[in-house]
CSV table of N, CA and C in Angstrom, one decimal:
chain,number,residue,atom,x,y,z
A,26,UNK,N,99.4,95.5,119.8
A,26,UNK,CA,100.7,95.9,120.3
A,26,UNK,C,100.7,95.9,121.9
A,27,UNK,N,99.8,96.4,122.5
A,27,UNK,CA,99.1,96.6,124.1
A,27,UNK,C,99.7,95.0,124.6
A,28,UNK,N,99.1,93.7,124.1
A,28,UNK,CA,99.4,92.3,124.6
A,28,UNK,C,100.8,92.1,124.5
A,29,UNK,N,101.3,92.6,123.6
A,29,UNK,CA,102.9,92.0,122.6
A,29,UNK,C,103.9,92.6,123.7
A,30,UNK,N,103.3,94.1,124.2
A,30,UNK,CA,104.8,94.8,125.0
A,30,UNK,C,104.1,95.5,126.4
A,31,UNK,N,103.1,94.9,127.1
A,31,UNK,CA,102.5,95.4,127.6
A,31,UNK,C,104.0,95.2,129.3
A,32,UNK,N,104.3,93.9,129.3
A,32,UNK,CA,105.0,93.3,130.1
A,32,UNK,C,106.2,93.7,130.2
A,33,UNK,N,106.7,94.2,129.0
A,33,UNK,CA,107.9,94.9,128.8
A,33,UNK,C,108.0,96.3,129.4
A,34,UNK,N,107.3,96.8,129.2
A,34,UNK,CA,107.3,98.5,129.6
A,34,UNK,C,106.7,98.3,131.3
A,35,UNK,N,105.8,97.7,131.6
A,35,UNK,CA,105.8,97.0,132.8
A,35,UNK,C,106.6,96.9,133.2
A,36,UNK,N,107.4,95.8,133.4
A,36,UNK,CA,108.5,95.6,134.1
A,36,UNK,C,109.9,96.7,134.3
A,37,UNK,N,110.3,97.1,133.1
A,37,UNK,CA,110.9,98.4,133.1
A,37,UNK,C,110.8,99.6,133.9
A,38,UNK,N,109.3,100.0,134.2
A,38,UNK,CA,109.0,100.9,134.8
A,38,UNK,C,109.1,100.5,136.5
A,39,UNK,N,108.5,99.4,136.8
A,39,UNK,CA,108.3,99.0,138.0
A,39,UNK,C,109.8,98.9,138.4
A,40,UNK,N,111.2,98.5,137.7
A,40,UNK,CA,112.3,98.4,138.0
A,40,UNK,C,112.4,100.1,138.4
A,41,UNK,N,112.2,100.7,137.5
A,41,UNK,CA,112.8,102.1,137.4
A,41,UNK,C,112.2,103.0,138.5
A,42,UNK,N,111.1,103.1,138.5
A,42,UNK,CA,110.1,103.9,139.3
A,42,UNK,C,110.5,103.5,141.3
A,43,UNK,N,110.2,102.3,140.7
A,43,UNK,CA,110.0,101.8,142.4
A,43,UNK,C,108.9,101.5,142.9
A,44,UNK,N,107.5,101.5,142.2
A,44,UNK,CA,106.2,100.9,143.1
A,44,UNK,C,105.3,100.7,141.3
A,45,UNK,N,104.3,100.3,141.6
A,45,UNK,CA,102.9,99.6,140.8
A,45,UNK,C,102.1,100.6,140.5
A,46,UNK,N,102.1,101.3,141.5
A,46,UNK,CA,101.3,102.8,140.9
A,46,UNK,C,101.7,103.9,139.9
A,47,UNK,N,103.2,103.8,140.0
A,47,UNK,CA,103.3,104.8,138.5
A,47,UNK,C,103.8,103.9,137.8
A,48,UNK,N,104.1,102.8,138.0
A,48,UNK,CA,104.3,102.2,136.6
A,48,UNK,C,103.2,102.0,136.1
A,49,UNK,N,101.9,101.8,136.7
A,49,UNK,CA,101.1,101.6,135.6
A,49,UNK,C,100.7,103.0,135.0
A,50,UNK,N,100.8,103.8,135.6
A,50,UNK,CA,100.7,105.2,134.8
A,50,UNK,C,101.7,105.3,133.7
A,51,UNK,N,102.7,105.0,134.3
A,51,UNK,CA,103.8,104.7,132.9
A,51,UNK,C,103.1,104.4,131.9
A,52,UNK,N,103.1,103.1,132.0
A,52,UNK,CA,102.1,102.5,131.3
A,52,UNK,C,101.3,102.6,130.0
A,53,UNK,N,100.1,103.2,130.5
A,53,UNK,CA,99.3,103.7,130.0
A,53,UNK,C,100.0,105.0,129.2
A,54,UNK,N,101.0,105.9,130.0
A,54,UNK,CA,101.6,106.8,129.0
A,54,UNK,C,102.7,106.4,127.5
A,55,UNK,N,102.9,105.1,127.8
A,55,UNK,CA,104.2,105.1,126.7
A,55,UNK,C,102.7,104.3,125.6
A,56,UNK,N,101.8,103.6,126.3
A,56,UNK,CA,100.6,103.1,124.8
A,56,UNK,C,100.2,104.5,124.2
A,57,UNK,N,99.7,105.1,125.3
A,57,UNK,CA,99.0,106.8,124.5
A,57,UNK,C,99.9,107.2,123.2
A,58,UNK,N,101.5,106.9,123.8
A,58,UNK,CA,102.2,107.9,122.8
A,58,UNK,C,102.1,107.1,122.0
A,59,UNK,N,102.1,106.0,121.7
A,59,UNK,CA,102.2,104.5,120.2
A,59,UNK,C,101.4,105.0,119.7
A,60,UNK,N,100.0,104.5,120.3
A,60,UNK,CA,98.9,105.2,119.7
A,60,UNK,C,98.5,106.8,118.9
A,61,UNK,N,99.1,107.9,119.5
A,61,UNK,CA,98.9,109.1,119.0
A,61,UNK,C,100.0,109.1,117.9
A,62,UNK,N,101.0,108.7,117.8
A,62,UNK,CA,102.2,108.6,116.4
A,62,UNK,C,101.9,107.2,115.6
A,63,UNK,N,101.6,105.9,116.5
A,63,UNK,CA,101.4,105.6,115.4
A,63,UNK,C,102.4,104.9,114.1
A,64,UNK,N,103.9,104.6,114.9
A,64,UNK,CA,105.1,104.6,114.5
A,64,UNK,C,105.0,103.0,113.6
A,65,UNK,N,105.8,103.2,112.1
A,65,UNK,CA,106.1,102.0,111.7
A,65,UNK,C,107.2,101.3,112.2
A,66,UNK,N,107.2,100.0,112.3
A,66,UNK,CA,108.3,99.0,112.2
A,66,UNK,C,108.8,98.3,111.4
A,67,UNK,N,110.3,98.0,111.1
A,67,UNK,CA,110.3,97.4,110.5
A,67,UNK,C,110.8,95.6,110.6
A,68,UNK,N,110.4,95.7,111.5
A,68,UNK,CA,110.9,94.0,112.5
A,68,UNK,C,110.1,94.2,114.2
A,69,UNK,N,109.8,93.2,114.5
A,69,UNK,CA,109.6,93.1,115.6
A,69,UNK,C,110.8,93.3,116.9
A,70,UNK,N,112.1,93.2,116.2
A,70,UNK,CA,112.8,93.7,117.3
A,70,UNK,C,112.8,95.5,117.5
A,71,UNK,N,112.5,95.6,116.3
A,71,UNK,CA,112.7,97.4,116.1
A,71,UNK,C,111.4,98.0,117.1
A,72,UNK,N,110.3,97.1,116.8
A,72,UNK,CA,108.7,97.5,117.9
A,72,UNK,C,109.4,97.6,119.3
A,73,UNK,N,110.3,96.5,119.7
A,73,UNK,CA,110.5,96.0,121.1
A,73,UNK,C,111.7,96.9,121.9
A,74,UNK,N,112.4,97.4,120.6
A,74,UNK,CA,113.7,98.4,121.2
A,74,UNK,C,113.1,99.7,121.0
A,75,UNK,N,111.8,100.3,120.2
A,75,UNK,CA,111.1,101.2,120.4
A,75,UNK,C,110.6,101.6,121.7
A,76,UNK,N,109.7,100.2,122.0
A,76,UNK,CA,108.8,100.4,123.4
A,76,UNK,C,110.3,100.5,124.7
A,77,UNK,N,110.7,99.8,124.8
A,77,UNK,CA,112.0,99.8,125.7
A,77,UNK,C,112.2,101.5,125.8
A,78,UNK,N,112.6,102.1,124.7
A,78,UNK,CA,113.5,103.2,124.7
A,78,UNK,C,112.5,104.4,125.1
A,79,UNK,N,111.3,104.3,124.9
A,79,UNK,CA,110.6,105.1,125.3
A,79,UNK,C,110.0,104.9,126.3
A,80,UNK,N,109.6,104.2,127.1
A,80,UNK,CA,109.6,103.6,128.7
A,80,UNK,C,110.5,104.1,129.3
A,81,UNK,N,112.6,104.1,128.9
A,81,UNK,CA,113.1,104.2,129.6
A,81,UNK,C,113.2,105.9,129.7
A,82,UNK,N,112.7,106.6,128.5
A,82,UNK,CA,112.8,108.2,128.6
A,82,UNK,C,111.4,108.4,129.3
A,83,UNK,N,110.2,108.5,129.1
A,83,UNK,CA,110.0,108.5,130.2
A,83,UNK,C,109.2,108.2,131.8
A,84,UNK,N,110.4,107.3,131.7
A,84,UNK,CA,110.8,106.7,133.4
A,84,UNK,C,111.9,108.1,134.1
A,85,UNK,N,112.8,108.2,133.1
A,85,UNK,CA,114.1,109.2,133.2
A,85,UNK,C,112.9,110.9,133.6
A,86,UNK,N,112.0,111.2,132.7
A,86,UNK,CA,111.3,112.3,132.5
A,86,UNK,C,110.5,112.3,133.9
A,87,UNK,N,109.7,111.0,134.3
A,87,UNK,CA,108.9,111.0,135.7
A,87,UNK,C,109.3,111.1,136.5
A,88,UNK,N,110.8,110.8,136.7
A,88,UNK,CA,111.6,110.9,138.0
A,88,UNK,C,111.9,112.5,138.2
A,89,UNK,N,112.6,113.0,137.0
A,89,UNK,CA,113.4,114.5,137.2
A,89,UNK,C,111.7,115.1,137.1
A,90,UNK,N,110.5,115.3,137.2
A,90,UNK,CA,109.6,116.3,137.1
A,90,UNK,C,109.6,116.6,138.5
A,91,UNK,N,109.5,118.2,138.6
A,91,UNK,CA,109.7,118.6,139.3
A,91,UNK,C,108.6,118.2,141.0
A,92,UNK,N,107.3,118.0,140.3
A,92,UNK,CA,106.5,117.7,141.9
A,92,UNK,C,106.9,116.5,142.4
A,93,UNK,N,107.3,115.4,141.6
A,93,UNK,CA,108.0,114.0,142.1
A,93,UNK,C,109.1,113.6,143.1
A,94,UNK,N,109.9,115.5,143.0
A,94,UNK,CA,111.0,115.3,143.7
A,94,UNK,C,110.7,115.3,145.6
A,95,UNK,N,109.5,115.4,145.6
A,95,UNK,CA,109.0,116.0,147.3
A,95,UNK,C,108.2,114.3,147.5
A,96,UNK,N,107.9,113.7,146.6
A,96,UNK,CA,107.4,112.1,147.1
A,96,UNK,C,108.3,111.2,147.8
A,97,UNK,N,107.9,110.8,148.6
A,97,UNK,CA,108.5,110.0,149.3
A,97,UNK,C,108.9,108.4,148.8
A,98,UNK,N,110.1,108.2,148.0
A,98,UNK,CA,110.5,107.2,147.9
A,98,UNK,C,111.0,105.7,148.7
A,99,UNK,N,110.5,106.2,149.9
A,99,UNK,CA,110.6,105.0,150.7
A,99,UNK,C,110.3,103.6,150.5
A,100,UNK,N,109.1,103.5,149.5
A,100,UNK,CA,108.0,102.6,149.3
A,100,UNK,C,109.1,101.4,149.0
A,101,UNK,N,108.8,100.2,149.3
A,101,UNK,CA,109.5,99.4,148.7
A,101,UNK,C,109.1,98.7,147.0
A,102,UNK,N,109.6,97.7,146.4
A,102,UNK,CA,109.3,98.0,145.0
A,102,UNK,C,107.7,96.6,145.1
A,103,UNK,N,106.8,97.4,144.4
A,103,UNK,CA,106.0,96.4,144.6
A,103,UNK,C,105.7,95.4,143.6
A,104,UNK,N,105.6,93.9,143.6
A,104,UNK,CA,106.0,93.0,142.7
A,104,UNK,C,104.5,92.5,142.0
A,105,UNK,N,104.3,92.4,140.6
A,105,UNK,CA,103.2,91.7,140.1
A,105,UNK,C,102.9,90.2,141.4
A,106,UNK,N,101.6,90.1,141.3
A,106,UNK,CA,101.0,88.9,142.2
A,106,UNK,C,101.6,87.5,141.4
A,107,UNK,N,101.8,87.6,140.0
A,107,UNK,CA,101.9,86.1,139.6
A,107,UNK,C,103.1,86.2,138.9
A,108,UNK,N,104.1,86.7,139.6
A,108,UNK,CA,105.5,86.5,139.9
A,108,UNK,C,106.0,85.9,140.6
A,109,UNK,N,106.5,84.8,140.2
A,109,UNK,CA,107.8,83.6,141.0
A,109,UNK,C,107.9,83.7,141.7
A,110,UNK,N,108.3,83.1,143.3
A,110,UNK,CA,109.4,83.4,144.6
A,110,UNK,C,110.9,83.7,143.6
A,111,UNK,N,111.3,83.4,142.7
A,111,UNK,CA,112.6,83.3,142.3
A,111,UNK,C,112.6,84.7,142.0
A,112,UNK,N,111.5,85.4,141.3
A,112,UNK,CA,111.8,86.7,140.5
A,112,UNK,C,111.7,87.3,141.9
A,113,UNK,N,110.9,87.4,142.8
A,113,UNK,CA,110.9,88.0,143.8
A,113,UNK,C,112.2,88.3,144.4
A,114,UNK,N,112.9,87.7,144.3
A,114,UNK,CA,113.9,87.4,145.1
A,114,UNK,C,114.7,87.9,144.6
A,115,UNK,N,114.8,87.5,143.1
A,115,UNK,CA,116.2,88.6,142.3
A,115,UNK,C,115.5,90.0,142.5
A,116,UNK,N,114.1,90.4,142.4
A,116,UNK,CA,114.0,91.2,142.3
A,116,UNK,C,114.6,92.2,144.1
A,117,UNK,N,114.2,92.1,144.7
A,117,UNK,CA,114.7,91.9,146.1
A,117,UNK,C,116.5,92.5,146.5
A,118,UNK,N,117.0,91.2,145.9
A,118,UNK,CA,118.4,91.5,145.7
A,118,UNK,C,119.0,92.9,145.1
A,119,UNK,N,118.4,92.7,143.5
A,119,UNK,CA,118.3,93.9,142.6
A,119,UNK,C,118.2,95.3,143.6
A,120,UNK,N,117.4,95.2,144.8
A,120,UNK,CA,117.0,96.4,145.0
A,120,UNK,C,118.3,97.5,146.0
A,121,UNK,N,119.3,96.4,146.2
A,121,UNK,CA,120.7,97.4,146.8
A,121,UNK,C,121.4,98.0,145.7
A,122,UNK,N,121.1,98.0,144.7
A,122,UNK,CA,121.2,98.6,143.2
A,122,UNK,C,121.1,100.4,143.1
A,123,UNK,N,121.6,101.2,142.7
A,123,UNK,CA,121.0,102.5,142.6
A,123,UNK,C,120.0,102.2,141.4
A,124,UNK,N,118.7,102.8,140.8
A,124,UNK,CA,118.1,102.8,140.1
A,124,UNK,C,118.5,102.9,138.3
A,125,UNK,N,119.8,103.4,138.0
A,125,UNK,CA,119.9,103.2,136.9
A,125,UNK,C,120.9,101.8,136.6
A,126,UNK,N,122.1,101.6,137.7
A,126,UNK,CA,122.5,100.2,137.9
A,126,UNK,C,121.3,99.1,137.3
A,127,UNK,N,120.4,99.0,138.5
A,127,UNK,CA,119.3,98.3,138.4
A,127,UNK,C,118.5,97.9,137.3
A,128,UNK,N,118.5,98.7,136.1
A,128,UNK,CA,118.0,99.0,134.9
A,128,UNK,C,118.6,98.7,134.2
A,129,UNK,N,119.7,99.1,134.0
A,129,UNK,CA,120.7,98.2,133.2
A,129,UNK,C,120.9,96.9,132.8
A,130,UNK,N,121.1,96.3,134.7
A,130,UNK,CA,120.9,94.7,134.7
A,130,UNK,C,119.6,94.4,134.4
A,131,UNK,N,118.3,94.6,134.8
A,131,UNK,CA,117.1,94.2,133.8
A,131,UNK,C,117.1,94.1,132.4
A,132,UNK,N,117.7,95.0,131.7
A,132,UNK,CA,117.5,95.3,130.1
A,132,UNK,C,118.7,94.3,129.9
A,133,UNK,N,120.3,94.0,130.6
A,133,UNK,CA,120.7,93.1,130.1
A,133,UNK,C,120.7,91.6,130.6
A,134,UNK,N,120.2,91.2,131.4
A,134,UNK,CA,120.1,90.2,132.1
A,134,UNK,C,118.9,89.3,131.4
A,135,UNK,N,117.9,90.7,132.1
A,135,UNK,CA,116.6,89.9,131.9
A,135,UNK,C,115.8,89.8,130.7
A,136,UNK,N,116.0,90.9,129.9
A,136,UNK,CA,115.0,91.3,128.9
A,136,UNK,C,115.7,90.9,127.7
A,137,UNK,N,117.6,90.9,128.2
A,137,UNK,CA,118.6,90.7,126.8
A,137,UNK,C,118.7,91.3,125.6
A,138,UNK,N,118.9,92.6,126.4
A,138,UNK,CA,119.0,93.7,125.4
A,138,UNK,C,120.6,93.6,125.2
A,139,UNK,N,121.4,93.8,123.8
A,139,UNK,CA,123.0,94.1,123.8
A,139,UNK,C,123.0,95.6,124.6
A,140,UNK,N,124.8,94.8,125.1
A,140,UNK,CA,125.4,96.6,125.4
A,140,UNK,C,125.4,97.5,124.7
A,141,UNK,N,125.4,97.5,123.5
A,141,UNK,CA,124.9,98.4,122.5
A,141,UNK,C,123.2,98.8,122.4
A,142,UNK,N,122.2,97.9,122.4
A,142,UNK,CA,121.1,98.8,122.6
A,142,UNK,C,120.8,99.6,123.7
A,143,UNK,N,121.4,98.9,124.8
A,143,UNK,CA,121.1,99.6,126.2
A,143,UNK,C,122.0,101.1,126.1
A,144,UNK,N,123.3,101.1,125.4
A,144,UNK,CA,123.8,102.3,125.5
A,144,UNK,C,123.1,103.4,124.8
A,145,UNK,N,122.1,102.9,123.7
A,145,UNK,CA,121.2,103.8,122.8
A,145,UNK,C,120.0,104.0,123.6
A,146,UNK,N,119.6,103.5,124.6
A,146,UNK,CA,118.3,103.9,125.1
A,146,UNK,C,118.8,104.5,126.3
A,147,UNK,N,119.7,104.2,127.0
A,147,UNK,CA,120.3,105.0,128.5
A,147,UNK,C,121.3,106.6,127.6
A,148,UNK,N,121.5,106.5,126.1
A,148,UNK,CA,122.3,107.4,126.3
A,148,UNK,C,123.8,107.6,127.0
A,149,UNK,N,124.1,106.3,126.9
A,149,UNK,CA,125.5,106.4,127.0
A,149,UNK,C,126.2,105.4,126.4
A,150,UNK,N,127.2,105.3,126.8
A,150,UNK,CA,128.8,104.7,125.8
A,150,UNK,C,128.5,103.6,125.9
A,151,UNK,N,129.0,102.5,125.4
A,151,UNK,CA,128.8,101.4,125.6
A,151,UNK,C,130.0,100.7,126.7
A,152,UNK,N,130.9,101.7,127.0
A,152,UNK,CA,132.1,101.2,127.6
A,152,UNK,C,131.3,101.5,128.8
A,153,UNK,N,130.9,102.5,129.3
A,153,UNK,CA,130.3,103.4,130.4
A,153,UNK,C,129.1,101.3,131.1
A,154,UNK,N,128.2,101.3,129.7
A,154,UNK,CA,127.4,100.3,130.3
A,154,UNK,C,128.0,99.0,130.7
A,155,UNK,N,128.7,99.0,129.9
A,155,UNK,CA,129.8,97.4,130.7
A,155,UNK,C,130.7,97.9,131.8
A,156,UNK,N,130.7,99.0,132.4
A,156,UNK,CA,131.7,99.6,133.6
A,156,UNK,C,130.2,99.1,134.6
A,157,UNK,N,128.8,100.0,134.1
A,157,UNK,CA,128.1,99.3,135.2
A,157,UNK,C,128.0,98.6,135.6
A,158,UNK,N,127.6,97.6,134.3
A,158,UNK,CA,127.3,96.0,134.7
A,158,UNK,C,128.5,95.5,135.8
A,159,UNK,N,129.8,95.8,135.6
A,159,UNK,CA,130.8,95.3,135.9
A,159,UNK,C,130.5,95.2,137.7
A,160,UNK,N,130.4,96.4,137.8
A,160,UNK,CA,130.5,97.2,139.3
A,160,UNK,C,128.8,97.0,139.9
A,161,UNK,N,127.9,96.7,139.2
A,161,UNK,CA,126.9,96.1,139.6
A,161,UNK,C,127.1,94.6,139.6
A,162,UNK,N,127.8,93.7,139.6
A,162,UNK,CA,128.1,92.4,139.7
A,162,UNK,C,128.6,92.4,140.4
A,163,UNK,N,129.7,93.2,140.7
A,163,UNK,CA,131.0,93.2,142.1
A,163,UNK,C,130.1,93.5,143.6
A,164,UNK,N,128.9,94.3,143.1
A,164,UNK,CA,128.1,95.1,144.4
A,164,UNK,C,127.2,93.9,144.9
A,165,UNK,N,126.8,92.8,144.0
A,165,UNK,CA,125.6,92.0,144.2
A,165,UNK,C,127.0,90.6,145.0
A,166,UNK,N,128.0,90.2,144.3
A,166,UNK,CA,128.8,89.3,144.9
A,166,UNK,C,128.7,89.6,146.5
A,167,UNK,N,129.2,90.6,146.8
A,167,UNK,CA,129.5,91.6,148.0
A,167,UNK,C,128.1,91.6,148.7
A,168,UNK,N,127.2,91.9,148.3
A,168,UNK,CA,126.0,91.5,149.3
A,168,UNK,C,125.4,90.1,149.3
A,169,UNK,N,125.6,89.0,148.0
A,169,UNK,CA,125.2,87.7,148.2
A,169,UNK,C,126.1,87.1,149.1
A,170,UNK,N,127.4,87.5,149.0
A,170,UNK,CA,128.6,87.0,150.2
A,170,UNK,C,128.5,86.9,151.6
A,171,UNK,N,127.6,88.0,151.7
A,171,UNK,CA,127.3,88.7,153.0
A,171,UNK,C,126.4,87.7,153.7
A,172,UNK,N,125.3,87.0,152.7
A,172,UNK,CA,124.4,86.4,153.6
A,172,UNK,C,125.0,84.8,153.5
C-alpha cells in the first residue's frame, strides 16, 4: 500500500502544509494509521479516496494544533527534486492560492477527484466546491494576465 499511495498523500500534504518537512511527517502519520486499523477495501478507488481523505483530515488537524500556530509559515513550498520545470511552475502559480483553494485544485485538476468526492473529504457542499474552483480559476486568469 506504502508504494501504491505513497505519492498521493505526498503530494496532498506538501500542497496543504507548505514545505517537505511536515509533509513527510504527514506521511509517515496517515501509513501508521492504515497500518494500526488495517482497513478493508473494496476497490482500489475506495483504498485511494481513503488515503486522500485521511491525509486531508490530518493536514486540516496539523494546521489547527495548537503549537503550529506560533511557526513561521513564511517558508516557501518546497518541491520533490524529480519534479518537472512544468509542475514546478504550476506548482508556483498554485501558490497565490489560499491553502484550501489550493487543495481543491490539486484533488480536482491533478489527482481527478469528482466534485463530489472532494466535497466528502473537504466536508462541504458540492455547490460550495465548484464556487471555489470557480473563483480559483478567475484568481489564477487575473494573475496569469498579469504577467
Amino acid at each position: 500500500m506504502y508504494e501504491t499511495y505513497k505519492n498521493l498523500v505526498y503530494r496532498i500534504s506538501v500542497i496543504y502544509l507548505g514545505n517537505t518537512f511536515d509533509a513527510e511527517d504527514l506521511v509517515q502519520n496517515v501509513f501508521v494509521s492504515y497500518y494500526k486499523r488495517l482497513p478493508k477495501f473494496e476497490s482500489q478507488e475506495h483504498a485511494r479516496n481513503w488515503f486522500a481523505r485521511v491525509t486531508v483530515n490530518m493536514c486540516i488537524n496539523f494546521r489547527k494544533s495548537y503549537w503550529r500556530r506560533f511557526v513561521d509559515k513564511a517558508d516557501e513550498i518546497d518541491v520533490p527534486e524529480d519534479m518537472n520545470v512544468e509542475r514546478i511552475e504550476i506548482l508556483d502559480i498554485l501558490s497565490v492560492l489560499p491553502d484550501k483553494s489550493r487543495l481543491i485544485m490539486l484533488l480536482y485538476y491533478y489527482e481527478q477527484y469528482t466534485v463530489g468526492d472532494i466535497a466528502g473529504m473537504m466536508n462541504m457542499s458540492e455547490s460550495a466546491i465548484k464556487m471555489q474552483l470557480k473563483r480559483s480559476r478567475e484568481k489564477l486568469k487575473e494573475v496569469l494576465g498579469d504577467e
